[in-house]
Tab-separated table of C-alpha atoms (C1' of nucleotides) in Angstrom:
chain	number	residue	atom	x	y	z
C	174	UNK	CA	0.000	0.000	0.000
C	175	UNK	CA	2.153	2.812	1.344
C	176	UNK	CA	3.344	4.600	-1.750
C	177	UNK	CA	6.858	5.995	-2.071
C	178	UNK	CA	7.453	9.383	-3.656
C	179	UNK	CA	8.611	7.584	-6.784
C	180	UNK	CA	5.357	5.630	-6.944
C	181	UNK	CA	3.389	8.835	-6.614
C	182	UNK	CA	5.529	10.619	-9.162
C	183	UNK	CA	5.308	7.920	-11.800
C	184	UNK	CA	1.609	7.326	-11.219
C	185	UNK	CA	0.855	11.003	-11.663
C	186	UNK	CA	3.168	11.121	-14.646
C	187	UNK	CA	1.233	8.310	-16.307
C	188	UNK	CA	-2.102	9.935	-15.463
C	189	UNK	CA	-0.882	12.970	-17.339
C	190	UNK	CA	0.651	11.190	-20.298
C	191	UNK	CA	-2.366	8.916	-20.655
C	192	UNK	CA	-4.613	11.927	-20.726
C	193	UNK	CA	-6.555	11.164	-17.538
C	194	UNK	CA	-5.467	14.579	-16.366
C	195	UNK	CA	-5.760	16.945	-19.290
C	196	UNK	CA	-3.284	19.750	-19.952
C	197	UNK	CA	-4.255	22.874	-18.044
C	198	UNK	CA	-6.486	21.014	-15.615
C	199	UNK	CA	-6.369	21.362	-11.875
C	200	UNK	CA	-4.814	18.553	-9.885
C	201	UNK	CA	-6.061	17.506	-6.437
C	202	UNK	CA	-4.213	19.267	-3.654
C	203	UNK	CA	-1.531	17.631	-1.581
C	204	UNK	CA	-3.781	16.625	1.274
C	205	UNK	CA	-6.206	14.841	-1.030
C	206	UNK	CA	-3.401	13.120	-2.886
C	207	UNK	CA	-1.867	12.007	0.387
C	208	UNK	CA	-5.194	10.431	1.288
C	209	UNK	CA	-5.517	8.803	-2.139
C	210	UNK	CA	-2.059	7.271	-2.044
C	211	UNK	CA	-2.154	6.564	1.659
C	212	UNK	CA	1.038	8.383	2.431
C	213	UNK	CA	2.195	11.527	4.210
C	214	UNK	CA	1.797	14.919	2.627
C	215	UNK	CA	5.581	15.357	2.591
C	216	UNK	CA	5.822	12.350	0.301
C	217	UNK	CA	3.307	13.797	-2.116
C	218	UNK	CA	5.076	17.127	-1.846
C	219	UNK	CA	8.362	15.671	-2.939
C	220	UNK	CA	6.801	13.923	-5.917
C	221	UNK	CA	5.017	17.076	-7.005
C	222	UNK	CA	8.055	19.253	-6.469
C	223	UNK	CA	10.112	17.054	-8.752
C	224	UNK	CA	7.405	17.074	-11.395
C	225	UNK	CA	7.367	20.858	-11.185
C	226	UNK	CA	11.171	20.941	-11.538
C	227	UNK	CA	10.831	18.773	-14.618
C	228	UNK	CA	8.410	21.269	-16.070
C	229	UNK	CA	5.494	18.820	-16.135
C	230	UNK	CA	3.231	20.695	-13.754
C	231	UNK	CA	2.936	24.232	-12.481
C	232	UNK	CA	2.320	25.026	-8.842
C	233	UNK	CA	1.059	28.192	-7.221
C	234	UNK	CA	0.075	28.766	-3.641
C	235	UNK	CA	-3.594	29.102	-3.106
C	236	UNK	CA	-4.249	28.576	-6.818
C	237	UNK	CA	-3.196	24.951	-6.656
C	238	UNK	CA	-1.366	22.700	-9.096
C	239	UNK	CA	-2.079	22.460	-12.799
C	240	UNK	CA	-0.832	20.273	-15.607
C	241	UNK	CA	1.221	22.443	-17.921
C	242	UNK	CA	-0.585	23.033	-21.189
C	243	UNK	CA	2.513	22.710	-23.335
C	244	UNK	CA	5.007	20.898	-21.213
C	245	UNK	CA	8.295	22.725	-21.167
C	246	UNK	CA	10.602	19.937	-22.041
C	247	UNK	CA	14.135	20.449	-20.973
C	248	UNK	CA	17.317	18.751	-21.909
C	249	UNK	CA	20.389	18.666	-19.769
C	250	UNK	CA	23.812	18.703	-21.281
C	251	UNK	CA	26.972	17.892	-19.466
C	252	UNK	CA	29.758	20.330	-20.090
C	253	UNK	CA	32.790	18.175	-19.484
C	254	UNK	CA	36.464	18.912	-19.803
C	255	UNK	CA	37.589	18.210	-23.347
C	256	UNK	CA	40.139	15.760	-22.066
C	257	UNK	CA	37.500	13.716	-20.281
C	258	UNK	CA	35.189	13.921	-23.262
C	259	UNK	CA	37.881	12.482	-25.501
C	260	UNK	CA	39.124	9.896	-23.038
C	261	UNK	CA	35.583	8.736	-22.359
C	262	UNK	CA	35.320	7.915	-26.046
C	263	UNK	CA	38.318	5.660	-25.639
C	264	UNK	CA	40.578	7.923	-27.652
C	265	UNK	CA	43.990	9.223	-26.710
C	266	UNK	CA	44.026	12.871	-25.717
C	267	UNK	CA	46.708	15.292	-26.818
C	268	UNK	CA	46.951	18.998	-26.212
C	269	UNK	CA	49.037	21.766	-27.685
C	270	UNK	CA	49.389	25.483	-27.190
C	271	UNK	CA	49.412	27.321	-30.495
C	272	UNK	CA	49.498	30.918	-29.393
C	273	UNK	CA	49.889	33.119	-26.349
C	274	UNK	CA	49.774	36.877	-25.931
C	275	UNK	CA	48.967	39.511	-23.339
C	276	UNK	CA	46.858	42.230	-24.909
C	277	UNK	CA	44.445	44.980	-24.078
C	278	UNK	CA	40.929	43.568	-24.311
C	279	UNK	CA	39.454	44.221	-27.753
C	280	UNK	CA	36.214	46.145	-27.900
C	281	UNK	CA	33.952	43.191	-28.686
C	282	UNK	CA	35.321	41.312	-25.684
C	283	UNK	CA	34.950	44.298	-23.365
C	284	UNK	CA	31.364	44.628	-24.444
C	285	UNK	CA	30.682	40.937	-23.984
C	286	UNK	CA	32.235	40.650	-20.566
C	287	UNK	CA	31.497	44.168	-19.400
C	288	UNK	CA	35.142	45.042	-18.846
C	289	UNK	CA	36.625	48.494	-18.261
C	290	UNK	CA	38.655	50.309	-20.914
C	291	UNK	CA	42.133	49.594	-19.551
C	292	UNK	CA	41.585	45.849	-19.142
C	293	UNK	CA	44.383	43.474	-20.024
C	294	UNK	CA	43.666	39.943	-21.093
C	295	UNK	CA	45.660	36.814	-21.703
C	296	UNK	CA	44.829	35.420	-25.107
C	297	UNK	CA	45.506	31.755	-25.780
C	298	UNK	CA	45.045	29.587	-28.845
C	299	UNK	CA	44.926	25.896	-28.067
C	300	UNK	CA	44.275	22.662	-29.886
C	301	UNK	CA	42.862	19.434	-28.551
C	302	UNK	CA	43.412	16.176	-30.402
C	303	UNK	CA	41.738	12.778	-30.216
C	304	UNK	CA	43.933	9.926	-31.372
C	305	UNK	CA	46.086	12.468	-33.150
C	306	UNK	CA	43.221	14.028	-35.112
C	307	UNK	CA	42.160	17.610	-34.501
C	308	UNK	CA	39.118	17.559	-32.257
C	309	UNK	CA	38.600	21.022	-30.887
C	310	UNK	CA	40.065	24.475	-31.394
C	311	UNK	CA	40.032	26.693	-28.318
C	312	UNK	CA	40.188	30.464	-28.487
C	313	UNK	CA	40.569	31.538	-24.871
C	314	UNK	CA	40.603	34.963	-23.255
C	315	UNK	CA	41.353	35.358	-19.558
C	316	UNK	CA	40.741	38.568	-17.639
C	317	UNK	CA	44.093	39.432	-16.014
C	318	UNK	CA	42.382	41.986	-13.817
C	319	UNK	CA	40.727	39.127	-11.984
C	320	UNK	CA	43.408	36.508	-12.491
C	321	UNK	CA	46.849	38.124	-12.624
C	322	UNK	CA	48.436	34.776	-11.752
C	323	UNK	CA	47.304	33.434	-15.138
C	324	UNK	CA	50.145	35.366	-16.715
C	325	UNK	CA	52.697	33.187	-14.924
C	326	UNK	CA	50.923	29.901	-15.447
C	327	UNK	CA	52.402	27.367	-17.815
C	328	UNK	CA	49.870	26.461	-20.460
C	329	UNK	CA	52.192	24.475	-22.664
C	330	UNK	CA	51.479	21.163	-20.947
C	331	UNK	CA	47.869	21.422	-19.791
C	332	UNK	CA	45.049	23.484	-21.191
C	333	UNK	CA	43.713	26.637	-19.591
C	334	UNK	CA	40.403	24.934	-18.937
C	335	UNK	CA	41.951	22.474	-16.533
C	336	UNK	CA	43.964	25.218	-14.891
C	337	UNK	CA	40.867	27.339	-14.487
C	338	UNK	CA	38.643	24.690	-12.932
C	339	UNK	CA	41.406	23.901	-10.470
C	340	UNK	CA	42.154	27.533	-9.691
C	341	UNK	CA	38.993	29.575	-9.681
C	342	UNK	CA	35.341	28.984	-9.068
C	343	UNK	CA	32.604	30.775	-10.905
C	344	UNK	CA	29.222	31.874	-9.839
C	345	UNK	CA	27.628	32.565	-13.151
C	346	UNK	CA	28.038	31.380	-16.683
C	347	UNK	CA	26.470	31.915	-20.039
C	348	UNK	CA	26.818	29.332	-22.754
C	349	UNK	CA	25.643	29.423	-26.307
C	350	UNK	CA	25.666	27.070	-29.255
C	351	UNK	CA	25.750	28.055	-32.873
C	352	UNK	CA	26.948	27.044	-36.295
C	353	UNK	CA	29.844	28.813	-37.983
C	354	UNK	CA	32.086	28.483	-41.003
C	355	UNK	CA	35.730	27.575	-40.968
C	356	UNK	CA	37.932	30.340	-42.297
C	357	UNK	CA	41.309	29.495	-43.783
C	358	UNK	CA	43.092	29.632	-40.446
C	359	UNK	CA	40.584	27.539	-38.541
C	360	UNK	CA	40.360	25.027	-41.387
C	361	UNK	CA	44.105	24.626	-41.126
C	362	UNK	CA	43.944	23.961	-37.404
C	363	UNK	CA	41.112	21.485	-37.765
C	364	UNK	CA	42.593	19.822	-40.862
C	365	UNK	CA	39.395	20.541	-42.705
C	366	UNK	CA	38.459	22.747	-45.630
C	367	UNK	CA	37.646	26.415	-45.707
C	368	UNK	CA	33.868	26.814	-45.709
C	369	UNK	CA	33.230	23.665	-43.699
C	370	UNK	CA	30.525	24.058	-41.073
C	371	UNK	CA	31.822	24.071	-37.508
C	372	UNK	CA	29.796	23.508	-34.389
C	373	UNK	CA	30.678	26.291	-31.996
C	374	UNK	CA	30.302	26.727	-28.269
C	375	UNK	CA	30.910	30.043	-26.596
C	376	UNK	CA	31.066	30.407	-22.872
C	377	UNK	CA	31.557	33.349	-20.570
C	378	UNK	CA	31.981	32.992	-16.837
C	379	UNK	CA	31.840	35.439	-13.958
C	380	UNK	CA	32.654	35.409	-10.298
C	381	UNK	CA	30.596	37.765	-8.192
C	382	UNK	CA	29.882	40.007	-11.136
C	383	UNK	CA	33.472	40.138	-12.374
C	384	UNK	CA	34.347	38.512	-15.664
C	385	UNK	CA	36.794	35.645	-15.462
C	386	UNK	CA	37.059	34.266	-18.941
C	387	UNK	CA	35.514	33.971	-22.354
C	388	UNK	CA	36.142	31.025	-24.612
C	389	UNK	CA	35.125	30.026	-28.113
C	390	UNK	CA	35.342	26.352	-28.887
C	391	UNK	CA	35.145	25.113	-32.474
C	392	UNK	CA	34.745	21.428	-33.152
C	393	UNK	CA	35.925	19.454	-36.112
C	394	UNK	CA	33.285	19.093	-38.839
C	395	UNK	CA	30.714	16.439	-38.119
C	396	UNK	CA	30.705	16.939	-34.395
C	397	UNK	CA	27.423	16.288	-32.618
C	398	UNK	CA	26.356	17.072	-29.132
C	399	UNK	CA	23.811	14.539	-27.986
C	400	UNK	CA	21.744	13.832	-24.941
C	401	UNK	CA	18.796	11.692	-23.934
C	402	UNK	CA	16.040	12.689	-21.596
Q	147	UNK	CA	19.887	30.718	14.042
Q	148	UNK	CA	17.837	27.870	12.614
Q	149	UNK	CA	19.179	27.467	9.102
Q	150	UNK	CA	16.930	26.763	6.135
Q	151	UNK	CA	17.952	24.255	3.492
Q	152	UNK	CA	18.849	27.180	1.249
Q	153	UNK	CA	21.135	28.617	3.909
Q	154	UNK	CA	22.842	25.271	4.280
Q	155	UNK	CA	23.128	24.808	0.531
Q	156	UNK	CA	24.629	28.200	-0.162
Q	157	UNK	CA	26.953	28.046	2.826
Q	158	UNK	CA	28.306	24.699	1.723
Q	159	UNK	CA	28.504	25.957	-1.843
Q	160	UNK	CA	30.656	28.875	-0.730
Q	161	UNK	CA	32.845	26.622	1.423
Q	162	UNK	CA	33.546	24.629	-1.719
Q	163	UNK	CA	34.069	27.530	-4.096
Q	164	UNK	CA	36.266	29.362	-1.586
Q	165	UNK	CA	38.410	26.289	-1.252
Q	166	UNK	CA	37.700	25.600	2.438
Q	167	UNK	CA	36.591	22.185	1.308
Q	168	UNK	CA	39.006	20.988	-1.324
Q	169	UNK	CA	37.951	18.954	-4.356
Q	170	UNK	CA	37.886	15.271	-3.533
Q	171	UNK	CA	37.752	15.828	0.209
Q	172	UNK	CA	35.313	14.188	2.543
Q	173	UNK	CA	32.471	16.299	3.892
Q	174	UNK	CA	31.051	15.901	7.418
Q	175	UNK	CA	28.109	13.526	7.485
Q	176	UNK	CA	24.518	14.676	7.742
Q	177	UNK	CA	24.238	14.299	11.491
Q	178	UNK	CA	27.320	16.418	12.107
Q	179	UNK	CA	26.160	19.069	9.654
Q	180	UNK	CA	22.747	19.151	11.280
Q	181	UNK	CA	24.468	19.834	14.603
Q	182	UNK	CA	26.687	22.512	13.048
Q	183	UNK	CA	23.817	24.367	11.436
Q	184	UNK	CA	21.403	23.713	14.265
Q	185	UNK	CA	18.742	22.166	12.099
Q	186	UNK	CA	17.156	18.792	11.471
Q	187	UNK	CA	18.936	16.158	9.448
Q	188	UNK	CA	16.171	16.286	6.829
Q	189	UNK	CA	17.047	19.904	6.170
Q	190	UNK	CA	20.695	19.088	5.626
Q	191	UNK	CA	19.628	16.143	3.496
Q	192	UNK	CA	17.658	18.325	1.152
Q	193	UNK	CA	20.522	20.786	0.753
Q	194	UNK	CA	22.981	17.998	0.041
Q	195	UNK	CA	20.643	16.203	-2.308
Q	196	UNK	CA	20.269	19.314	-4.415
Q	197	UNK	CA	24.020	19.865	-4.476
Q	198	UNK	CA	24.419	16.293	-5.639
Q	199	UNK	CA	21.796	16.852	-8.358
Q	200	UNK	CA	23.745	19.897	-9.457
Q	201	UNK	CA	26.850	17.773	-9.766
Q	202	UNK	CA	28.769	19.666	-7.079
Q	203	UNK	CA	29.199	16.783	-4.664
Q	204	UNK	CA	29.083	13.032	-4.851
Q	205	UNK	CA	27.307	10.934	-2.274
Q	206	UNK	CA	27.629	7.258	-1.511
Q	207	UNK	CA	26.132	5.332	1.343
Q	208	UNK	CA	28.581	4.302	3.963
Q	209	UNK	CA	31.412	6.015	2.064
Q	210	UNK	CA	30.031	9.477	2.764
Q	211	UNK	CA	29.932	12.650	0.744
Q	212	UNK	CA	32.808	14.102	-1.227
Q	213	UNK	CA	33.390	17.286	-3.147
Q	214	UNK	CA	33.630	16.399	-6.821
Q	215	UNK	CA	37.160	16.785	-8.135
Q	216	UNK	CA	36.096	18.225	-11.457
Q	217	UNK	CA	32.579	19.438	-11.018
Q	218	UNK	CA	30.301	18.135	-13.724
Q	219	UNK	CA	28.848	21.334	-14.939
Q	220	UNK	CA	25.539	20.981	-16.618
Q	221	UNK	CA	23.466	23.343	-18.648
Q	222	UNK	CA	19.751	23.062	-19.056
Q	223	UNK	CA	18.094	24.035	-22.266
Q	224	UNK	CA	14.422	24.532	-22.697
Q	225	UNK	CA	13.001	22.829	-25.747
Q	226	UNK	CA	10.036	25.030	-26.465
Q	227	UNK	CA	7.536	24.949	-29.258
Q	228	UNK	CA	8.780	27.085	-32.126
Q	229	UNK	CA	5.677	29.192	-31.919
Q	230	UNK	CA	6.287	30.050	-28.284
Q	231	UNK	CA	9.958	30.657	-28.946
Q	232	UNK	CA	9.082	33.185	-31.616
Q	233	UNK	CA	6.238	34.802	-29.749
Q	234	UNK	CA	8.351	35.124	-26.623
Q	235	UNK	CA	10.757	37.222	-28.675
Q	236	UNK	CA	7.875	39.536	-29.433
Q	237	UNK	CA	7.712	38.537	-33.082
Q	238	UNK	CA	4.699	37.440	-35.055
Q	239	UNK	CA	4.570	33.728	-35.764
Q	240	UNK	CA	3.552	32.285	-39.096
Q	241	UNK	CA	3.529	28.683	-40.222
Q	242	UNK	CA	3.244	26.985	-43.554
Q	243	UNK	CA	3.197	23.438	-44.812
Q	244	UNK	CA	5.516	23.003	-47.775
Q	245	UNK	CA	5.284	19.300	-48.417
Q	246	UNK	CA	3.395	16.171	-47.406
Q	247	UNK	CA	3.785	12.546	-48.417
Q	248	UNK	CA	3.157	9.049	-47.121
Q	249	UNK	CA	6.150	6.854	-47.873
Q	250	UNK	CA	7.877	3.694	-46.787
Q	251	UNK	CA	10.502	4.623	-44.228
Q	252	UNK	CA	13.893	5.109	-45.871
Q	253	UNK	CA	16.753	2.985	-44.639
Q	254	UNK	CA	18.546	5.700	-42.667
Q	255	UNK	CA	15.343	6.467	-40.795
Q	256	UNK	CA	14.626	2.819	-40.069
Q	257	UNK	CA	18.098	2.462	-38.656
Q	258	UNK	CA	17.796	5.580	-36.557
Q	259	UNK	CA	14.406	4.763	-35.091
Q	260	UNK	CA	14.753	1.015	-35.115
Q	261	UNK	CA	11.747	0.463	-37.377
Q	262	UNK	CA	10.734	-2.723	-39.156
Q	263	UNK	CA	11.114	-3.149	-42.923
Q	264	UNK	CA	7.491	-2.530	-43.911
Q	265	UNK	CA	7.109	0.690	-41.928
Q	266	UNK	CA	5.181	3.565	-43.435
Q	267	UNK	CA	5.868	7.112	-42.409
Q	268	UNK	CA	4.264	10.462	-42.931
Q	269	UNK	CA	6.840	12.912	-44.224
Q	270	UNK	CA	6.197	16.625	-43.759
Q	271	UNK	CA	8.159	19.697	-44.752
Q	272	UNK	CA	7.224	22.794	-42.787
Q	273	UNK	CA	8.399	26.339	-42.412
Q	274	UNK	CA	8.177	28.638	-39.420
Q	275	UNK	CA	8.459	32.388	-39.817
Q	276	UNK	CA	9.132	35.201	-37.366
Q	277	UNK	CA	7.746	38.563	-38.457
Q	278	UNK	CA	7.594	37.171	-41.978
Q	279	UNK	CA	11.239	36.114	-42.102
Q	280	UNK	CA	12.183	32.452	-42.355
Q	281	UNK	CA	13.105	31.233	-38.895
Q	282	UNK	CA	13.150	27.476	-38.916
Q	283	UNK	CA	12.847	24.696	-41.462
Q	284	UNK	CA	11.262	21.503	-40.181
Q	285	UNK	CA	11.790	18.121	-41.782
Q	286	UNK	CA	9.383	15.837	-39.942
Q	287	UNK	CA	8.856	12.081	-40.116
Q	288	UNK	CA	6.011	10.437	-38.211
Q	289	UNK	CA	5.750	6.684	-37.693
Q	290	UNK	CA	2.303	5.729	-39.003
Q	291	UNK	CA	2.581	2.325	-37.383
Q	292	UNK	CA	2.298	4.041	-34.014
Q	293	UNK	CA	0.181	6.996	-35.098
Q	294	UNK	CA	-2.137	6.023	-37.960
Q	295	UNK	CA	-4.386	8.982	-37.122
Q	296	UNK	CA	-1.600	11.328	-38.228
Q	297	UNK	CA	-2.516	10.523	-41.816
Q	298	UNK	CA	-5.893	12.190	-41.370
Q	299	UNK	CA	-4.672	15.181	-39.401
Q	300	UNK	CA	-4.708	18.582	-41.024
Q	301	UNK	CA	-1.244	20.067	-40.902
Q	302	UNK	CA	-1.946	23.042	-43.131
Q	303	UNK	CA	-2.934	25.337	-40.273
Q	304	UNK	CA	-0.851	24.180	-37.321
Q	305	UNK	CA	2.488	22.445	-37.281
Q	306	UNK	CA	2.961	18.758	-36.513
Q	307	UNK	CA	4.839	19.642	-33.351
Q	308	UNK	CA	1.790	21.196	-31.770
Q	309	UNK	CA	-0.379	18.333	-32.925
Q	310	UNK	CA	2.062	15.823	-31.484
Q	311	UNK	CA	2.404	17.380	-28.037
Q	312	UNK	CA	-1.378	17.550	-27.807
Q	313	UNK	CA	-1.907	14.019	-29.088
Q	314	UNK	CA	0.798	11.717	-27.849
Q	315	UNK	CA	3.130	11.551	-24.928
Q	316	UNK	CA	6.631	10.234	-25.125
Q	317	UNK	CA	8.709	8.388	-22.658
Q	318	UNK	CA	12.095	8.795	-24.169
Q	319	UNK	CA	13.809	11.260	-26.401
Q	320	UNK	CA	17.195	11.815	-27.926
Q	321	UNK	CA	18.247	15.247	-29.035
Q	322	UNK	CA	21.395	16.339	-30.764
Q	323	UNK	CA	22.879	19.595	-31.927
Q	324	UNK	CA	25.216	20.043	-34.822
Q	325	UNK	CA	26.306	22.401	-37.559
Q	326	UNK	CA	25.391	21.797	-41.166
Q	327	UNK	CA	25.534	23.524	-44.526
Q	328	UNK	CA	22.580	24.856	-46.451
Q	329	UNK	CA	22.138	23.120	-49.772
Q	330	UNK	CA	20.353	24.909	-52.607
Q	331	UNK	CA	16.913	23.781	-51.470
Q	332	UNK	CA	17.357	24.641	-47.813
Q	333	UNK	CA	18.945	27.973	-48.684
Q	334	UNK	CA	15.864	28.754	-50.712
Q	335	UNK	CA	13.559	27.941	-47.816
Q	336	UNK	CA	15.600	29.979	-45.370
Q	337	UNK	CA	16.154	32.855	-47.794
Q	338	UNK	CA	19.887	32.452	-47.333
Q	339	UNK	CA	22.751	31.392	-49.554
Q	340	UNK	CA	23.937	27.931	-50.469
Q	341	UNK	CA	26.882	27.068	-48.254
Q	342	UNK	CA	25.665	29.111	-45.296
Q	343	UNK	CA	26.151	27.408	-41.954
Q	344	UNK	CA	22.935	26.247	-40.323
Q	345	UNK	CA	22.444	25.335	-36.722
Q	346	UNK	CA	20.665	21.999	-36.662
Q	347	UNK	CA	18.668	20.165	-34.036
Q	348	UNK	CA	17.639	16.564	-34.494
Q	349	UNK	CA	15.226	14.860	-32.186
Q	350	UNK	CA	13.838	11.355	-32.007
Q	351	UNK	CA	11.128	10.360	-29.575
Q	352	UNK	CA	9.800	7.020	-28.422
Q	353	UNK	CA	6.870	5.794	-26.403
Q	354	UNK	CA	7.456	2.573	-24.559
Q	355	UNK	CA	10.167	1.519	-26.937
Q	356	UNK	CA	8.219	2.321	-30.091
Q	357	UNK	CA	9.395	5.168	-32.296
Q	358	UNK	CA	6.977	8.040	-32.652
Q	359	UNK	CA	8.756	10.638	-34.687
Q	360	UNK	CA	12.033	11.977	-35.939
Q	361	UNK	CA	12.529	15.614	-36.800
Q	362	UNK	CA	15.363	17.702	-38.189
Q	363	UNK	CA	15.154	21.399	-37.490
Q	364	UNK	CA	17.366	23.846	-39.354
Q	365	UNK	CA	17.586	27.429	-38.200
Q	366	UNK	CA	18.250	30.522	-40.242
Q	367	UNK	CA	21.942	31.512	-40.310
Q	368	UNK	CA	23.105	33.344	-37.226
Q	369	UNK	CA	20.831	31.485	-34.856
Q	370	UNK	CA	22.142	30.981	-31.349
Q	371	UNK	CA	20.893	28.842	-28.572
Q	372	UNK	CA	21.789	30.372	-25.255
Q	373	UNK	CA	21.368	29.596	-21.607
Q	374	UNK	CA	22.715	30.783	-18.276
Q	375	UNK	CA	23.524	28.594	-15.331
I	168	DC	C1'	28.465	-5.753	10.422
I	169	DA	C1'	28.238	-1.085	11.106
I	170	DG	C1'	28.179	3.598	9.145
I	171	DT	C1'	26.094	6.534	5.914
I	172	DG	C1'	22.680	8.292	3.055
I	173	DG	C1'	17.540	7.541	1.439
I	174	DT	C1'	13.058	7.913	2.657
I	175	DC	C1'	8.787	8.169	5.307
I	176	DT	C1'	5.781	10.118	9.018
I	177	DA	C1'	2.649	13.116	11.681
I	178	DG	C1'	2.373	17.327	12.925
I	179	DA	C1'	3.390	22.148	12.865
I	180	DC	C1'	3.975	26.866	11.305
I	181	DC	C1'	4.828	30.016	7.619
I	182	DA	C1'	4.415	32.606	3.031
I	183	DC	C1'	2.199	33.690	-0.640
I	184	DT	C1'	-1.762	34.905	-3.292
I	185	DG	C1'	-6.488	34.519	-5.193
I	186	DA	C1'	-11.161	35.620	-4.127
U	80	DC	C1'	-8.920	36.179	4.939
U	81	DA	C1'	-8.646	31.555	3.911
U	82	DG	C1'	-6.669	27.886	0.970
U	83	DT	C1'	-2.634	26.025	-0.932
U	84	DG	C1'	2.008	24.953	-1.331
U	85	DG	C1'	6.798	25.523	1.131
U	86	DT	C1'	9.459	24.183	4.714
U	87	DC	C1'	10.990	22.395	9.151
U	88	DT	C1'	11.169	18.881	12.922
U	89	DA	C1'	12.216	14.736	15.683
U	90	DG	C1'	12.186	10.368	15.214
U	91	DA	C1'	12.117	6.073	12.812
U	92	DC	C1'	13.288	2.345	9.706
U	93	DC	C1'	15.438	0.834	5.566
U	94	DA	C1'	19.063	0.030	1.772
U	95	DC	C1'	23.274	-0.009	0.331
U	96	DT	C1'	28.114	-0.770	0.613
U	97	DG	C1'	32.862	-0.283	2.558
U	98	DT	C1'	35.709	-2.541	5.853
DNA sequence: CAGTGGTCTAGACCACTGA
DNA sequence: CAGTGGTCTAGACCACTGT
């Protein structure tokens, strides 16, 4: 008898997917559900809270709980270290540093990260290989105002990503995916042709409102980012 | 005094990000933490459970809780209906059906969805516009073995996506992002040029092991998919 | 086998918000 | 102001898994 929160969750889920509870309709309140399932209200609460987190239902105090009319489906993507991503595929990982310079932050970067006019940044160009083949091109910019010690770090052996996760935390990040074209330079790095489509990830991170780093990652042609849910 | 689960969560979060609790190190158990924060164990449990869900810590019975050495950062993307996506941007949504055919499932589709040899599918080509400009091209395949009623549905006014979310549930989905090139046909649909890079989403959904639909969505050049976390 | 997290309970009070 | 979800508690038992 006594239902667990998983029982309650999956039973309600099936009521919704089977159409017993139509989209937009009002769901019994927690006390009623607790009586129906013969469990404590806290148990029902946990089930409902998870369904709300999953975007299946919508809860409001006093107004009650409703089935979402068009369920907001969400997908979760892991953002792993490139090295782990490659090694998890069973391939051998290799890294190389292709460029390093300390520069004043260019205008587009200042705008993107909300940096002041005098800001200095460390600019790195890196390549990541899987079994010797180009896998990912990394165009990395680190805010030296926040991380002066980055200037003395040795990025010839390990990538800046690994250094960063070990060195600084971040409180806030923005990530975006898009499709771009390989120019001559990028095509050369990725051993592909100019005009090939490249899957691109851009990420900016902040710590307590201060920009830490911006990175643009370009994958070899054919790359897919996949998840199940 | 009495800490809430949010207090506990954010305090532990800051202990980790500040380095007080190093990556890989063992965290006090729930009873000790409850004593430290002066709250019930259930409160600590909820805080820790959420941190574990966020990939910040790793919990194992008997072994205790550890700070993850390289935090698995995850990003969540909403997968909205195109119409909502466009309307939320404040643009006017328009839809049109550009092609419709009932065919035997081609080999690549059978392989992808694990369909039998005799399978029939409904193949639809649709366009979605934002303020009159091409926004997204939809190449949709619906398994008629699972959804025979799709053959009689009218897709000239509303897109198959809306029909599907209102008609059938799904238990399982796979989504993948990639970058592709516009061929002459696609470029024509999207009012772009051949060879332009297009951001592409592919999604397959199943219900209890049976394939429902596969769709390939191509966005107009310049499209970005962004999230914060 | 014993330590740790996972879950449930019955009851309580609070916070928000719709009528 | 009253109904609903949000959270906390103190205690209990269970499930898993290192040692």
